[in-house]
Short mmCIF file of C-alpha atoms in Angstrom, two decimals:
data_model
loop_
_atom_site.label_atom_id
_atom_site.label_comp_id
_atom_site.label_asym_id
_atom_site.label_seq_id
_atom_site.Cartn_x
_atom_site.Cartn_y
_atom_site.Cartn_z
CA UNK X 1 -0.15 -42.14 -11.59
CA UNK X 2 -3.63 -41.22 -10.47
CA UNK X 3 -6.57 -41.71 -12.79
CA UNK X 4 -10.37 -41.56 -12.78
CA UNK X 5 -12.60 -43.58 -15.09
CA UNK X 6 -16.26 -42.76 -15.37
CA UNK X 7 -18.96 -44.21 -17.56
CA UNK X 8 -19.19 -42.95 -21.10
CA UNK X 9 -22.12 -40.77 -21.92
CA UNK X 10 -24.37 -39.45 -22.97
CA UNK X 11 -26.99 -40.70 -20.53
CA UNK X 12 -30.60 -39.88 -21.36
CA UNK X 13 -33.36 -40.44 -18.81
CA UNK X 14 -36.96 -39.52 -18.31
CA UNK X 15 -37.96 -37.31 -15.40
CA UNK X 16 -38.25 -39.21 -12.09
CA UNK X 17 -36.02 -42.06 -13.30
CA UNK X 18 -33.21 -43.48 -11.17
CA UNK X 19 -29.70 -42.31 -11.99
CA UNK X 20 -26.38 -44.07 -11.58
CA UNK X 21 -23.12 -42.77 -13.00
CA UNK X 22 -20.23 -45.13 -12.36
CA UNK X 23 -16.81 -43.91 -11.28
CA UNK X 24 -13.70 -45.90 -10.43
CA UNK X 25 -10.27 -44.61 -9.56
CA UNK X 26 -6.61 -45.51 -9.29
CA UNK X 27 -4.56 -43.63 -6.73
CA UNK X 28 -1.71 -43.97 -4.31
CA UNK X 29 -2.44 -43.42 -0.65
CA UNK X 30 -5.85 -42.32 0.57
CA UNK X 31 -7.44 -39.86 -1.82
CA UNK X 32 -10.41 -37.62 -1.23
CA UNK X 33 -13.17 -38.11 -3.80
CA UNK X 34 -15.47 -35.55 -5.38
CA UNK X 35 -18.34 -35.14 -7.80
CA UNK X 36 -18.52 -31.86 -9.68
CA UNK X 37 -21.36 -30.71 -11.96
CA UNK X 38 -21.15 -28.37 -14.94
CA UNK X 39 -24.32 -26.75 -16.23
CA UNK X 40 -24.34 -25.44 -19.80
CA UNK X 41 -22.19 -22.35 -20.22
CA UNK X 42 -20.95 -22.40 -16.64
CA UNK X 43 -17.93 -23.48 -14.66
CA UNK X 44 -17.81 -26.59 -12.52
CA UNK X 45 -19.50 -26.64 -9.13
CA UNK X 46 -18.76 -29.00 -6.28
CA UNK X 47 -21.71 -31.35 -5.85
CA UNK X 48 -20.51 -33.62 -3.05
CA UNK X 49 -17.39 -35.12 -1.56
CA UNK X 50 -16.08 -37.91 0.67
CA UNK X 51 -12.72 -37.89 2.39
CA UNK X 52 -12.34 -41.43 3.73
CA UNK X 53 -13.48 -44.99 3.15
CA UNK X 54 -17.20 -45.68 3.72
CA UNK X 55 -18.02 -41.97 3.88
CA UNK X 56 -21.19 -41.01 2.03
CA UNK X 57 -21.37 -37.61 0.39
CA UNK X 58 -24.80 -36.18 -0.35
CA UNK X 59 -26.30 -32.99 -1.74
CA UNK X 60 -29.48 -32.01 -3.63
CA UNK X 61 -30.71 -35.62 -3.59
CA UNK X 62 -27.47 -36.98 -5.04
CA UNK X 63 -25.39 -39.50 -3.09
CA UNK X 64 -22.08 -41.30 -3.50
CA UNK X 65 -20.26 -43.70 -1.16
CA UNK X 66 -16.48 -44.01 -0.99
CA UNK X 67 -15.80 -47.73 -1.51
CA UNK X 68 -12.12 -48.45 -0.95
CA UNK X 69 -12.45 -52.19 -1.57
CA UNK X 70 -13.78 -51.62 -5.09
CA UNK X 71 -12.05 -48.24 -5.61
CA UNK X 72 -15.37 -46.75 -6.63
CA UNK X 73 -17.45 -43.63 -5.99
CA UNK X 74 -20.66 -44.09 -7.98
CA UNK X 75 -23.11 -41.19 -8.16
CA UNK X 76 -26.81 -41.94 -7.60
CA UNK X 77 -30.09 -40.07 -7.46
CA UNK X 78 -33.45 -41.64 -6.86
CA UNK X 79 -35.56 -39.35 -9.03
CA UNK X 80 -33.96 -37.02 -11.55
CA UNK X 81 -35.42 -33.74 -12.74
CA UNK X 82 -35.04 -31.83 -15.99
CA UNK X 83 -32.94 -29.31 -14.09
CA UNK X 84 -30.35 -32.04 -13.37
CA UNK X 85 -29.32 -32.04 -17.04
CA UNK X 86 -25.61 -31.26 -16.99
CA UNK X 87 -22.15 -32.80 -17.27
CA UNK X 88 -20.99 -34.67 -14.17
CA UNK X 89 -17.30 -35.10 -13.32
CA UNK X 90 -15.80 -37.53 -10.86
CA UNK X 91 -12.50 -36.38 -9.36
CA UNK X 92 -9.90 -37.37 -6.81
CA UNK X 93 -7.52 -35.33 -4.71
CA UNK X 94 -4.20 -36.98 -4.05
CA UNK X 95 -0.49 -36.69 -4.66
CA UNK X 96 0.78 -38.72 -7.62
CA UNK X 97 4.05 -40.55 -6.97
CA UNK X 98 5.80 -37.89 -4.94
CA UNK X 99 4.52 -34.97 -6.97
CA UNK X 100 2.28 -32.25 -5.66
CA UNK X 101 -1.29 -32.89 -4.67
CA UNK X 102 -3.80 -32.08 -7.36
CA UNK X 103 -7.35 -32.73 -8.47
CA UNK X 104 -7.56 -35.40 -11.18
CA UNK X 105 -10.83 -35.39 -13.17
CA UNK X 106 -12.62 -38.02 -15.15
CA UNK X 107 -13.73 -37.15 -18.69
CA UNK X 108 -17.26 -36.24 -17.66
CA UNK X 109 -20.66 -37.79 -18.30
CA UNK X 110 -23.38 -35.80 -20.05
CA UNK X 111 -26.81 -36.34 -18.51
CA UNK X 112 -29.95 -35.27 -20.32
CA UNK X 113 -33.30 -35.56 -18.53
CA UNK X 114 -36.43 -35.34 -20.66
CA UNK X 115 -39.82 -34.24 -19.31
CA UNK D 1 -19.04 -12.90 -2.44
CA UNK D 2 -19.26 -12.60 -6.23
CA UNK D 3 -17.39 -15.83 -6.82
CA UNK D 4 -14.42 -16.32 -9.10
CA UNK D 5 -14.48 -13.72 -11.86
CA UNK D 6 -12.87 -14.34 -15.22
CA UNK D 7 -12.46 -12.00 -18.14
CA UNK D 8 -13.06 -11.88 -20.96
CA UNK D 9 -15.85 -14.47 -21.34
CA UNK D 10 -15.08 -14.88 -25.02
CA UNK D 11 -11.91 -14.12 -26.95
CA UNK D 12 -11.42 -14.46 -30.68
CA UNK D 13 -7.97 -13.78 -32.00
CA UNK D 14 -5.73 -14.57 -34.91
CA UNK D 15 -2.85 -16.99 -34.89
CA UNK D 16 0.33 -15.36 -33.65
CA UNK D 17 -1.37 -12.78 -31.46
CA UNK D 18 -0.82 -12.49 -27.72
CA UNK D 19 -3.75 -13.48 -25.52
CA UNK D 20 -4.17 -12.57 -21.85
CA UNK D 21 -6.81 -14.17 -19.68
CA UNK D 22 -7.63 -12.71 -16.29
CA UNK D 23 -8.91 -14.08 -13.02
CA UNK D 24 -10.03 -12.65 -9.70
CA UNK D 25 -10.26 -15.36 -7.05
CA UNK D 26 -12.62 -15.43 -4.09
CA UNK D 27 -11.29 -13.29 -1.26
CA UNK D 28 -9.57 -15.36 1.42
CA UNK D 29 -8.79 -18.30 -0.85
CA UNK D 30 -5.07 -18.97 -0.94
CA UNK D 31 -5.01 -21.50 -3.80
CA UNK D 32 -5.57 -20.53 -7.43
CA UNK D 33 -5.76 -22.98 -10.33
CA UNK D 34 -5.81 -22.60 -14.11
CA UNK D 35 -7.45 -25.36 -16.20
CA UNK D 36 -8.05 -25.92 -19.88
CA UNK D 37 -11.08 -27.85 -21.17
CA UNK D 38 -11.38 -29.38 -24.64
CA UNK D 39 -13.55 -32.12 -26.06
CA UNK D 40 -10.54 -34.24 -26.93
CA UNK D 41 -8.51 -33.94 -23.72
CA UNK D 42 -11.16 -33.11 -21.15
CA UNK D 43 -10.19 -30.94 -18.19
CA UNK D 44 -6.45 -30.40 -17.73
CA UNK D 45 -4.70 -28.63 -14.86
CA UNK D 46 -2.20 -26.16 -16.27
CA UNK D 47 -0.74 -24.55 -13.15
CA UNK D 48 -1.60 -23.74 -9.57
CA UNK D 49 -0.50 -21.16 -7.03
CA UNK D 50 -0.44 -21.14 -3.25
CA UNK D 51 -0.18 -17.75 -1.57
CA UNK D 52 0.71 -16.22 -4.95
CA UNK D 53 3.63 -18.62 -5.50
CA UNK D 54 3.52 -21.10 -8.41
CA UNK D 55 3.59 -24.61 -6.95
CA UNK D 56 3.09 -26.91 -9.92
CA UNK D 57 3.34 -25.81 -13.54
CA UNK D 58 3.90 -29.28 -14.98
CA UNK D 59 0.68 -29.02 -16.96
CA UNK D 60 1.68 -25.92 -18.89
CA UNK D 61 1.90 -27.22 -22.43
CA UNK D 62 4.91 -25.25 -23.63
CA UNK D 63 6.88 -22.07 -23.28
CA UNK D 64 4.24 -20.08 -25.13
CA UNK D 65 2.13 -20.29 -21.97
CA UNK D 66 2.91 -18.28 -18.86
CA UNK D 67 0.97 -17.46 -15.70
CA UNK D 68 1.46 -14.88 -12.99
CA UNK D 69 -0.16 -14.00 -9.71
CA UNK D 70 1.15 -10.58 -8.65
CA UNK D 71 -1.16 -10.39 -5.63
CA UNK D 72 -3.83 -12.35 -3.80
CA UNK D 73 -6.68 -10.92 -5.86
CA UNK D 74 -5.45 -11.24 -9.43
CA UNK D 75 -3.89 -13.73 -11.81
CA UNK D 76 -3.22 -13.84 -15.54
CA UNK D 77 -2.64 -16.60 -18.05
CA UNK D 78 -0.84 -15.45 -21.16
CA UNK D 79 -0.34 -17.22 -24.47
CA UNK D 80 2.24 -15.74 -26.81
CA UNK D 81 2.12 -16.45 -29.69
CA UNK D 82 -1.28 -18.11 -29.87
CA UNK D 83 -1.99 -21.05 -32.18
CA UNK D 84 -5.28 -22.60 -33.39
CA UNK D 85 -4.68 -25.67 -31.19
CA UNK D 86 -4.90 -23.40 -28.14
CA UNK D 87 -8.62 -22.96 -28.79
CA UNK D 88 -10.41 -24.18 -25.67
CA UNK D 89 -12.30 -23.03 -22.61
CA UNK D 90 -9.93 -21.85 -19.89
CA UNK D 91 -11.12 -21.97 -16.29
CA UNK D 92 -9.75 -20.36 -13.21
CA UNK D 93 -10.59 -21.84 -9.82
CA UNK D 94 -9.77 -20.85 -6.27
CA UNK D 95 -9.84 -22.73 -3.00
CA UNK D 96 -8.98 -22.64 0.67
CA UNK D 97 -9.23 -26.41 0.86
CA UNK D 98 -7.47 -27.48 -2.37
CA UNK D 99 -9.99 -30.18 -3.26
CA UNK D 100 -13.03 -27.91 -2.75
CA UNK D 101 -12.44 -25.69 -5.71
CA UNK D 102 -14.69 -22.85 -6.87
CA UNK D 103 -14.65 -22.33 -10.61
CA UNK D 104 -15.19 -19.21 -12.65
CA UNK D 105 -17.48 -19.21 -15.67
CA UNK D 106 -14.53 -19.65 -18.01
CA UNK D 107 -13.06 -17.88 -21.03
CA UNK D 108 -13.86 -19.41 -24.40
CA UNK D 109 -10.81 -18.81 -26.61
CA UNK D 110 -10.92 -19.20 -30.37
CA UNK D 111 -7.67 -18.79 -32.29
CA UNK D 112 -8.24 -18.45 -36.03
#
C-alpha cells in the first residue's frame, strides 16, 4: 500500500535558520505530492503541491521538488520565521492497489522557531 | 467564502452517549472527507463522499461510527455509543480537486 515517511520531530530552529524536513514515499503509479501545515488549534492548510516528477512546488518561501528517482519530496525554506512554527505534514494522492484514490499523510513534524 | 465550518468545536460527553459532529463544506466542492487525528495514530481518513454519495468508508473503525451527507451543504458523523478511545480531534475537509483539500478547524471530542 501507499505510505509516507517524514522525519521525526520536534525540530527547533532559531529565526532566519535554514529548514529542511525530509519526506519519502512509497506508492503505486504516479502520485501527486503535497505539504500541508497545521497551526496550533487549527485545521490543516495546503502549503504546496507537485503533480509530476521534477515539478517544484513553492509558497510563502517554502519549496519542495518531486524526485521520482529517490521517491522524495523534501520541504525547504531558506530563512524561517517565528510565525512558521507549526506541524508540517507530507502527503500523497494516489490509489492503493486497486482501491479508491485517497490522501495518505505522514505523521507530521513539529517545527518550533525561536526568536 | 467562510471555509469549511464544523460544529461543535469542543464536545465532552460520557461513555455510552451518542455524539453527532457536523460539517458544512465550501460551496461548490463536490468531495467531502472526515478524518480523525490522535497522537498515537496521526491523521486517519474515516470516510469520503463524492456528490453526496459515500465512496470509501474503509477507514470507519467499527459499526458504532456512521456518516451521512443528506445534501451538498451538510454532513454528519455520528458515534453511538461513544467510548473513551474515541477521544480525538475530528476534521472535516472538502475539495473540488480531491488532493487539494480544505480543512475545517476540527471538533475536539473527549469521552469520559
